[in-house]
Amino acid sequence: MHISGQASATSLPIGSDADLAWVRQHVRQCAAQLGFGLVQQTKLVTAASELARNTLVHGGGGHAEITPLDNGLTRGLRMRFADQGPGIRDLELAMTDGYTSGGGLGLGLSGAKRLVHEFRVDTEPGRGTTVTAVAWVAQVPASRKGLQ
Amino acid sequence: MPEQDAAESAPQVVSSFLERRREQVAQRWADALLFRSVFTLSRDEAVEACKAVVDALSEVAVSGRLEDIDAPGFGTVREQLGRMAATRARAGSTPSQIADEVAGLRVPAMDLLRDEFTDPTSAQAQESVLALTVLLGTLRLVVMETALDANSELIERQRQQLLEVATPVIKLWESTVAVPLIGTLDSARSQVVMESLLEAIVDQRARYAILDITGVPTVDSLVAQHLMKTVAAARLMGAECIVSGIRPAIAQTIVQLGIDLGSVVTRASLADALAYALGRQGIEMTRSDTGASAR
Ligand SMILES: Nc1ncnc2c1ncn2[C@@H]1O[C@H](COP(=O)(O)OP(=O)(O)O)[C@@H](O)[C@H]1O
Ligand SMILES: [Mg+2]
């Protein structure tokens, strides 16, 4: 990945429902500024909401780091959610649609993955979890060839 | 009055001064605006509160951490200061006004400290006065901090109140009610929505309940779960729920998220939902040709 624009990374605390609202608002604002369309904005905000809530509910709180990206071709947004909670013992299971260890719908991790372009979970039992999601602004094709 | 031991450091001088003159300092502070306005009923209580603060300051001074708002000494009075700040905040004071009131404690304490020295211009006297100034400045920060906390609690309380008023249940027609949801549908809010809707279903003998989410910016799995629970609960009360106002971007997102709203009746708009509910009751809306185009 070619990443620049690190300077404008924003770190936000995740410790309450009010913080989640703030994270969503910030992601929406960033996504709009970067040129994401309405549908993509909605997907990003929803993914952020899922992942930030996991950080709060399952990870016991942590923080979000929101970073605008530019790979030379298009712009993007990286969202990283980190906690120092219990970690995820069986990541494959956690990523399964419908699996929840609590009373959720079990669609947060797997669903958020479908809403973005790049998705990665780093977790270690007893040490915490960091989930990174990246989405790129859909490019308006310069020419229509190849799009039959 | 005994001159201070020359070997004592300024913080130590301040600490033993506060211990020795505890009563006098507390008596003077009790008349200061900060304590007077909080303890309006009993001066004795004000004096007691002042003594607790004097003791805390003395402890901080002896630990030498004059500039540290996290010094353990402050721990014992933090709660009390928080309550005082909250009282002042409720009375309409801003955190900076409260901080000014704390600053008002400086002069009375300073006067008493100066009296301790036969030569108030001596180096030790001046250093001690400076140490007490620093210490009271730190106290001001501690109070400021607790005042800001008290403020955010106040905001939280107001938010809670807003929750309740912001979920009106509207009777649209015979046996048809609607809730236009606006804003974030967090767990607390959903609970309120569910309760007021179920209540309305009973009160209005509603058979159809419309949940309009046009004003809900984000539908994630938790919001969807709350909606489904509300629909299920309404069903148990004998009412059918219709969810309306799912915008296109949200529809695409919840499908990709994997949420199955298949068991829920949905309609694009509130008007469509109402038409559906009326249709189910055998009521049909038709435009009468006479006069319909007049305006
Ligand atoms: N940050 C996290 N820390 C620990 N466990 C997590 C974290 N995020 C997700 N999990 C685990 O993965 C499971 C699936 O997560 P998710 O798909 O969001 O479903 P839900 O939150 O509805 O349970 C959770 O139930 C939880 O056990
Ligand atoms: Mg989740």
Tab-separated table of N, CA, C and O and ligand atoms in Angstrom, chain A residues 49-55 57-58 99-100 104-109, chain B residues 221-222, ligand 2:
chain	number	residue	atom	x	y	z
A	49	SER	N	-19.260	1.969	13.008
A	49	SER	CA	-20.162	1.801	14.140
A	49	SER	C	-20.052	0.388	14.716
A	49	SER	O	-19.962	0.200	15.927
A	50	GLU	N	-20.018	-0.607	13.816
A	50	GLU	CA	-19.896	-2.003	14.260
A	50	GLU	C	-18.575	-2.239	14.997
A	50	GLU	O	-18.551	-2.817	16.086
A	51	LEU	N	-17.493	-1.777	14.372
A	51	LEU	CA	-16.176	-2.085	14.928
A	51	LEU	C	-15.924	-1.312	16.215
A	51	LEU	O	-15.355	-1.841	17.171
A	52	ALA	N	-16.367	-0.049	16.234
A	52	ALA	CA	-16.179	0.743	17.447
A	52	ALA	C	-17.008	0.155	18.586
A	52	ALA	O	-16.574	0.125	19.739
A	53	ARG	N	-18.194	-0.345	18.261
A	53	ARG	CA	-19.008	-0.931	19.324
A	53	ARG	C	-18.369	-2.207	19.847
A	53	ARG	O	-18.395	-2.472	21.044
A	54	ASN	N	-17.754	-2.983	18.965
A	54	ASN	CA	-17.034	-4.168	19.437
A	54	ASN	C	-15.904	-3.766	20.382
A	54	ASN	O	-15.680	-4.411	21.412
A	55	THR	N	-15.197	-2.695	20.009
A	55	THR	CA	-14.110	-2.208	20.866
A	55	THR	C	-14.651	-1.864	22.249
A	55	THR	O	-14.056	-2.183	23.270
A	57	VAL	N	-17.790	-2.825	23.605
A	57	VAL	CA	-18.542	-3.882	24.302
A	57	VAL	C	-17.674	-5.100	24.594
A	57	VAL	O	-17.656	-5.612	25.719
A	58	HIS	N	-16.953	-5.577	23.587
A	58	HIS	CA	-16.170	-6.803	23.773
A	58	HIS	C	-14.756	-6.498	24.256
A	58	HIS	O	-14.162	-7.307	24.966
A	99	TYR	N	-22.299	-15.542	14.432
A	99	TYR	CA	-21.689	-15.960	15.697
A	99	TYR	C	-21.576	-14.774	16.653
A	99	TYR	O	-21.033	-13.729	16.308
A	100	THR	N	-22.100	-14.956	17.828
A	100	THR	CA	-21.955	-13.924	18.865
A	100	THR	C	-21.683	-14.594	20.196
A	100	THR	O	-22.241	-15.646	20.491
A	104	GLY	N	-25.669	-10.342	20.643
A	104	GLY	CA	-25.738	-9.554	19.409
A	104	GLY	C	-26.267	-10.360	18.238
A	104	GLY	O	-26.742	-11.489	18.400
A	105	LEU	N	-26.198	-9.773	17.048
A	105	LEU	CA	-26.618	-10.493	15.851
A	105	LEU	C	-25.432	-11.247	15.247
A	105	LEU	O	-25.610	-12.039	14.333
A	106	GLY	N	-24.237	-10.986	15.758
A	106	GLY	CA	-23.068	-11.669	15.223
A	106	GLY	C	-22.751	-11.299	13.789
A	106	GLY	O	-22.228	-12.110	13.022
A	107	LEU	N	-23.062	-10.075	13.416
A	107	LEU	CA	-22.817	-9.642	12.037
A	107	LEU	C	-21.837	-8.479	11.966
A	107	LEU	O	-21.564	-7.967	10.880
A	108	GLY	N	-21.315	-8.067	13.114
A	108	GLY	CA	-20.463	-6.883	13.134
A	108	GLY	C	-19.162	-7.093	12.394
A	108	GLY	O	-18.829	-6.345	11.471
A	109	LEU	N	-18.400	-8.116	12.785
A	109	LEU	CA	-17.092	-8.355	12.171
A	109	LEU	C	-17.246	-8.771	10.718
A	109	LEU	O	-16.673	-8.172	9.815
B	221	SER	N	-26.024	-3.248	13.000
B	221	SER	CA	-26.701	-4.476	13.431
B	221	SER	C	-27.434	-4.278	14.760
B	221	SER	O	-28.472	-4.890	14.986
B	222	LEU	N	-26.915	-3.396	15.616
B	222	LEU	CA	-27.598	-3.185	16.898
B	222	LEU	C	-28.925	-2.461	16.690
B	222	LEU	O	-29.947	-2.833	17.272
C	2	MG	MG	-20.479	-6.491	17.161
